[in-house]
mmCIF file of C-alpha atoms in Angstrom:
data_model
loop_
_atom_site.group_PDB
_atom_site.id
_atom_site.type_symbol
_atom_site.label_atom_id
_atom_site.label_comp_id
_atom_site.label_asym_id
_atom_site.label_seq_id
_atom_site.Cartn_x
_atom_site.Cartn_y
_atom_site.Cartn_z
ATOM 1 C CA UNK A 353 0.000 0.000 0.000
ATOM 2 C CA UNK A 354 1.125 3.549 -0.769
ATOM 3 C CA UNK A 355 0.458 5.975 2.075
ATOM 4 C CA UNK A 356 -1.088 9.231 0.862
ATOM 5 C CA UNK A 357 -1.862 12.574 2.529
ATOM 6 C CA UNK A 358 -4.273 15.070 0.964
ATOM 7 C CA UNK A 359 -3.818 18.736 1.900
ATOM 8 C CA UNK A 360 -6.298 21.155 0.359
ATOM 9 C CA UNK A 361 -8.516 23.803 1.928
ATOM 10 C CA UNK A 362 -11.416 22.774 -0.313
ATOM 11 C CA UNK A 363 -13.151 19.853 1.370
ATOM 12 C CA UNK A 364 -14.959 18.735 -1.769
ATOM 13 C CA UNK A 365 -11.626 18.241 -3.554
ATOM 14 C CA UNK A 366 -10.281 16.144 -0.698
ATOM 15 C CA UNK A 367 -13.415 14.002 -0.453
ATOM 16 C CA UNK A 368 -13.314 13.271 -4.167
ATOM 17 C CA UNK A 369 -9.688 12.208 -4.051
ATOM 18 C CA UNK A 370 -10.235 10.151 -0.878
ATOM 19 C CA UNK A 371 -12.970 8.156 -2.599
ATOM 20 C CA UNK A 372 -10.870 7.711 -5.732
ATOM 21 C CA UNK A 373 -7.857 6.511 -3.740
ATOM 22 C CA UNK A 374 -10.017 4.017 -1.828
ATOM 23 C CA UNK A 375 -11.274 2.516 -5.085
ATOM 24 C CA UNK A 376 -7.732 1.707 -6.241
ATOM 25 C CA UNK A 377 -7.133 -0.691 -3.374
ATOM 26 C CA UNK A 378 -3.456 0.339 -3.296
ATOM 27 C CA UNK A 379 -3.586 3.984 -2.157
ATOM 28 C CA UNK A 380 -4.230 4.394 1.565
ATOM 29 C CA UNK A 381 -5.186 7.934 2.635
ATOM 30 C CA UNK A 382 -3.576 8.442 6.058
ATOM 31 C CA UNK A 383 -4.469 12.123 6.378
ATOM 32 C CA UNK A 384 -6.917 14.540 4.790
ATOM 33 C CA UNK A 385 -6.929 18.156 5.939
ATOM 34 C CA UNK A 386 -6.673 21.840 5.133
ATOM 35 C CA UNK A 387 -3.135 22.725 6.262
ATOM 36 C CA UNK A 388 0.389 21.364 6.325
ATOM 37 C CA UNK A 389 0.625 22.306 10.004
ATOM 38 C CA UNK A 390 -2.330 20.049 10.843
ATOM 39 C CA UNK A 391 -0.635 17.157 9.042
ATOM 40 C CA UNK A 392 2.697 17.720 10.785
ATOM 41 C CA UNK A 393 1.011 17.949 14.208
ATOM 42 C CA UNK A 394 -0.544 14.540 13.616
ATOM 43 C CA UNK A 395 2.842 13.221 12.531
ATOM 44 C CA UNK A 396 4.704 14.630 15.553
ATOM 45 C CA UNK A 397 2.054 13.214 17.871
ATOM 46 C CA UNK A 398 2.611 9.788 16.357
ATOM 47 C CA UNK A 399 -1.026 9.512 15.297
ATOM 48 C CA UNK A 400 -0.254 8.793 11.653
ATOM 49 C CA UNK A 401 2.679 7.224 9.792
ATOM 50 C CA UNK A 402 4.680 9.304 7.311
ATOM 51 C CA UNK A 403 3.036 9.678 3.919
ATOM 52 C CA UNK A 404 4.849 8.381 0.870
ATOM 53 C CA UNK A 405 3.172 11.030 -1.259
ATOM 54 C CA UNK A 406 1.463 14.272 -0.248
ATOM 55 C CA UNK A 407 -0.992 15.809 -2.714
ATOM 56 C CA UNK A 408 -0.814 19.524 -1.923
ATOM 57 C CA UNK A 409 -2.850 22.485 -3.128
ATOM 58 C CA UNK A 410 -0.649 25.253 -4.522
ATOM 59 C CA UNK A 411 -2.140 28.012 -2.354
ATOM 60 C CA UNK A 412 -3.725 27.321 1.030
ATOM 61 C CA UNK A 413 -5.958 29.718 2.922
ATOM 62 C CA UNK A 414 -3.774 29.889 6.055
ATOM 63 C CA UNK A 415 -1.319 32.376 4.596
ATOM 64 C CA UNK A 416 1.577 29.944 4.175
ATOM 65 C CA UNK A 417 3.716 30.027 1.054
ATOM 66 C CA UNK A 418 4.190 27.113 -1.307
ATOM 67 C CA UNK A 419 7.926 27.129 -0.542
ATOM 68 C CA UNK A 420 7.296 26.789 3.198
ATOM 69 C CA UNK A 421 4.805 23.984 2.681
ATOM 70 C CA UNK A 422 6.833 21.966 0.192
ATOM 71 C CA UNK A 423 10.030 22.255 2.221
ATOM 72 C CA UNK A 424 8.320 21.235 5.479
ATOM 73 C CA UNK A 425 6.791 18.191 3.828
ATOM 74 C CA UNK A 426 9.943 17.080 2.044
ATOM 75 C CA UNK A 427 11.918 17.540 5.282
ATOM 76 C CA UNK A 428 9.488 15.050 6.831
ATOM 77 C CA UNK A 429 10.363 12.581 4.086
ATOM 78 C CA UNK A 430 7.355 12.907 1.792
ATOM 79 C CA UNK A 431 7.273 13.298 -1.958
ATOM 80 C CA UNK A 432 5.049 16.240 -2.874
ATOM 81 C CA UNK A 433 2.715 16.533 -5.836
ATOM 82 C CA UNK A 434 1.159 19.940 -6.387
ATOM 83 C CA UNK A 435 -2.540 19.662 -7.287
ATOM 84 C CA UNK A 436 -3.659 23.033 -8.549
ATOM 85 C CA UNK A 437 -5.393 25.057 -11.232
ATOM 86 C CA UNK A 438 -1.767 25.997 -12.039
ATOM 87 C CA UNK A 439 -2.626 29.322 -13.625
ATOM 88 C CA UNK A 440 0.027 31.295 -11.739
ATOM 89 C CA UNK A 441 3.340 30.409 -13.414
ATOM 90 C CA UNK A 442 5.567 32.117 -10.835
ATOM 91 C CA UNK A 443 4.050 30.073 -8.008
ATOM 92 C CA UNK A 444 4.251 26.850 -10.031
ATOM 93 C CA UNK A 445 7.921 27.592 -10.638
ATOM 94 C CA UNK A 446 8.381 28.288 -6.915
ATOM 95 C CA UNK A 447 6.890 24.891 -6.031
ATOM 96 C CA UNK A 448 9.270 23.073 -8.367
ATOM 97 C CA UNK A 449 12.281 24.991 -7.048
ATOM 98 C CA UNK A 450 11.235 24.172 -3.471
ATOM 99 C CA UNK A 451 11.378 20.461 -4.259
ATOM 100 C CA UNK A 452 7.935 19.377 -5.463
ATOM 101 C CA UNK A 453 8.116 16.154 -7.468
ATOM 102 C CA UNK A 454 5.623 17.402 -10.015
ATOM 103 C CA UNK A 455 2.413 19.207 -10.713
ATOM 104 C CA UNK A 456 -1.000 17.922 -11.744
ATOM 105 C CA UNK A 457 -3.705 20.334 -12.828
ATOM 106 C CA UNK A 458 -7.072 20.231 -11.064
ATOM 107 C CA UNK A 459 -8.597 20.120 -14.533
ATOM 108 C CA UNK A 460 -6.942 16.728 -15.145
ATOM 109 C CA UNK A 461 -9.026 13.537 -14.932
ATOM 110 C CA UNK A 462 -8.944 11.906 -11.490
ATOM 111 C CA UNK A 463 -7.233 8.915 -13.060
ATOM 112 C CA UNK A 464 -4.283 11.109 -14.011
ATOM 113 C CA UNK A 465 -3.937 12.281 -10.409
ATOM 114 C CA UNK A 466 -3.956 8.676 -9.162
ATOM 115 C CA UNK A 467 -1.411 7.654 -11.797
ATOM 116 C CA UNK A 468 0.825 10.549 -10.792
ATOM 117 C CA UNK A 469 0.717 9.456 -7.150
ATOM 118 C CA UNK A 470 1.740 5.920 -8.114
ATOM 119 C CA UNK A 471 4.534 7.166 -10.408
ATOM 120 C CA UNK A 472 6.044 9.390 -7.714
ATOM 121 C CA UNK A 473 5.626 6.698 -5.041
ATOM 122 C CA UNK A 474 7.628 4.364 -7.263
ATOM 123 C CA UNK A 475 10.473 6.864 -7.269
ATOM 124 C CA UNK A 476 9.957 7.975 -10.842
ATOM 125 C CA UNK A 477 9.775 11.577 -12.048
ATOM 126 C CA UNK A 478 6.661 13.111 -13.492
ATOM 127 C CA UNK A 479 7.070 14.384 -17.016
ATOM 128 C CA UNK A 480 6.906 18.097 -16.290
ATOM 129 C CA UNK A 481 10.283 19.182 -17.662
ATOM 130 C CA UNK A 482 8.761 21.002 -20.631
ATOM 131 C CA UNK A 483 6.270 22.759 -18.364
ATOM 132 C CA UNK A 484 9.004 23.906 -15.984
ATOM 133 C CA UNK A 485 11.135 25.135 -18.892
ATOM 134 C CA UNK A 486 8.231 27.119 -20.293
ATOM 135 C CA UNK A 487 7.627 28.743 -16.933
ATOM 136 C CA UNK A 488 11.292 29.671 -16.538
ATOM 137 C CA UNK A 489 11.189 31.335 -19.945
ATOM 138 C CA UNK A 490 8.054 33.352 -19.259
ATOM 139 C CA UNK A 491 9.451 36.840 -18.707
ATOM 140 C CA UNK A 492 5.988 38.189 -17.921
ATOM 141 C CA UNK A 493 6.309 36.424 -14.582
ATOM 142 C CA UNK A 494 9.972 37.085 -13.862
ATOM 143 C CA UNK A 495 10.713 36.406 -10.206
ATOM 144 C CA UNK A 496 11.122 39.615 -8.213
ATOM 145 C CA UNK A 497 13.060 37.688 -5.516
ATOM 146 C CA UNK A 498 11.084 39.106 -2.597
ATOM 147 C CA UNK A 499 12.318 38.288 0.885
ATOM 148 C CA UNK A 500 10.091 36.415 3.338
ATOM 149 C CA UNK A 501 9.251 39.656 5.178
ATOM 150 C CA UNK A 502 8.538 41.484 1.918
ATOM 151 C CA UNK A 503 6.182 38.699 0.876
ATOM 152 C CA UNK A 504 4.371 38.967 4.227
ATOM 153 C CA UNK A 505 4.009 42.738 3.868
ATOM 154 C CA UNK A 506 2.807 42.467 0.278
ATOM 155 C CA UNK A 507 0.314 39.707 1.100
ATOM 156 C CA UNK A 508 -1.386 41.779 3.799
ATOM 157 C CA UNK A 509 -1.163 45.113 1.967
ATOM 158 C CA UNK A 510 -2.475 43.679 -1.308
ATOM 159 C CA UNK A 511 -5.302 41.969 0.591
ATOM 160 C CA UNK A 512 -6.583 45.430 1.509
ATOM 161 C CA UNK A 513 -5.081 46.292 4.883
ATOM 162 C CA UNK A 514 -3.842 49.867 5.413
ATOM 163 C CA UNK A 515 -0.071 50.037 5.801
ATOM 164 C CA UNK A 516 -0.349 50.957 9.495
ATOM 165 C CA UNK A 517 -2.435 47.823 10.082
ATOM 166 C CA UNK A 518 0.106 45.736 8.188
ATOM 167 C CA UNK A 519 2.879 47.075 10.408
ATOM 168 C CA UNK A 520 0.856 46.403 13.544
ATOM 169 C CA UNK A 521 -0.022 42.843 12.533
ATOM 170 C CA UNK A 522 3.605 42.008 11.739
ATOM 171 C CA UNK A 523 4.923 43.768 14.851
ATOM 172 C CA UNK A 524 7.152 46.200 12.955
ATOM 173 C CA UNK A 525 7.357 49.984 12.785
ATOM 174 C CA UNK A 526 5.230 51.806 10.226
ATOM 175 C CA UNK A 527 8.425 53.173 8.660
ATOM 176 C CA UNK A 528 9.740 49.633 8.242
ATOM 177 C CA UNK A 529 6.584 48.491 6.472
ATOM 178 C CA UNK A 530 6.740 51.570 4.253
ATOM 179 C CA UNK A 531 10.369 50.800 3.362
ATOM 180 C CA UNK A 532 9.361 47.216 2.518
ATOM 181 C CA UNK A 533 6.703 48.427 0.101
ATOM 182 C CA UNK A 534 9.224 50.775 -1.529
ATOM 183 C CA UNK A 535 11.728 47.928 -1.968
ATOM 184 C CA UNK A 536 9.002 45.646 -3.349
ATOM 185 C CA UNK A 537 8.113 48.247 -5.988
ATOM 186 C CA UNK A 538 11.787 48.605 -6.967
ATOM 187 C CA UNK A 539 12.234 44.833 -7.231
ATOM 188 C CA UNK A 540 9.186 44.448 -9.482
ATOM 189 C CA UNK A 541 10.375 47.385 -11.593
ATOM 190 C CA UNK A 542 13.777 45.734 -11.995
ATOM 191 C CA UNK A 543 12.181 42.635 -13.587
ATOM 192 C CA UNK A 544 9.862 44.636 -15.833
ATOM 193 C CA UNK A 545 6.696 44.241 -13.751
ATOM 194 C CA UNK A 546 5.933 47.818 -12.707
ATOM 195 C CA UNK A 547 3.720 48.290 -9.641
ATOM 196 C CA UNK A 548 3.362 52.026 -8.956
ATOM 197 C CA UNK A 549 -0.099 51.775 -7.332
ATOM 198 C CA UNK A 550 -1.700 49.598 -4.667
ATOM 199 C CA UNK A 551 -3.904 48.022 -7.351
ATOM 200 C CA UNK A 552 -0.788 47.129 -9.345
ATOM 201 C CA UNK A 553 0.734 45.551 -6.248
ATOM 202 C CA UNK A 554 -2.415 43.472 -5.782
ATOM 203 C CA UNK A 555 -2.096 42.258 -9.372
ATOM 204 C CA UNK A 556 1.517 41.277 -8.811
ATOM 205 C CA UNK A 557 0.529 39.473 -5.601
ATOM 206 C CA UNK A 558 -2.184 37.600 -7.504
ATOM 207 C CA UNK A 559 0.265 36.622 -10.265
ATOM 208 C CA UNK A 560 2.737 35.316 -7.703
ATOM 209 C CA UNK A 561 0.149 33.382 -5.692
ATOM 210 C CA UNK A 562 0.422 35.482 -2.541
ATOM 211 C CA UNK A 563 -3.291 36.102 -1.991
ATOM 212 C CA UNK A 564 -5.686 33.635 -0.315
ATOM 213 C CA UNK A 565 -8.105 31.813 -2.622
ATOM 214 C CA UNK A 566 -11.174 33.590 -1.180
ATOM 215 C CA UNK A 567 -9.776 36.959 -2.239
ATOM 216 C CA UNK A 568 -8.934 35.638 -5.693
ATOM 217 C CA UNK A 569 -12.543 34.527 -5.994
ATOM 218 C CA UNK A 570 -13.708 38.036 -5.125
ATOM 219 C CA UNK A 571 -14.410 37.509 -1.410
ATOM 220 C CA UNK A 572 -13.074 39.502 1.529
#
């Protein structure tokens, strides 16, 4: 049996994959939940064995980054497959750089997802080399190389918080948050992705997968 963990903040997606895995008779779902932290807590408590393969949504609603999630899971010994709409090339590229074994679109047939799990569990690579190369060559989504703090500031600011509220939430001075925004604008300008206004910064945050799914869907 291949041990599988499903991490996605959309319950309907998880339930569908759970049922599909059960039908195979060879994929045993050990964990199904909305966050990587919840999975790792179960692991540290000894409640579940380590997963061979984790099927992970690209962007979770808890504010974590794909790099953080992939690295935490791989450090625990799991192979990670990103299961996503995959319409944000910069974030897809980030997942691959962080160590994801491959990416399967949520528009793919369920059978393709199951096959991908089995391929990765067998130690084989998914055929996503061409996809990764195309993403690397997409200059429209050139990586601005934001620091972790800059990403945190941008995520909150682009989500609609005033800069003073951003500073308060992160426990930094207002001047520090303001300097972060200035550096973020310069970094995007340097890679040809100008962001002179707050709306432009929101667009860049959307392109780079820094906003929660509910905001991308139009919610607040």
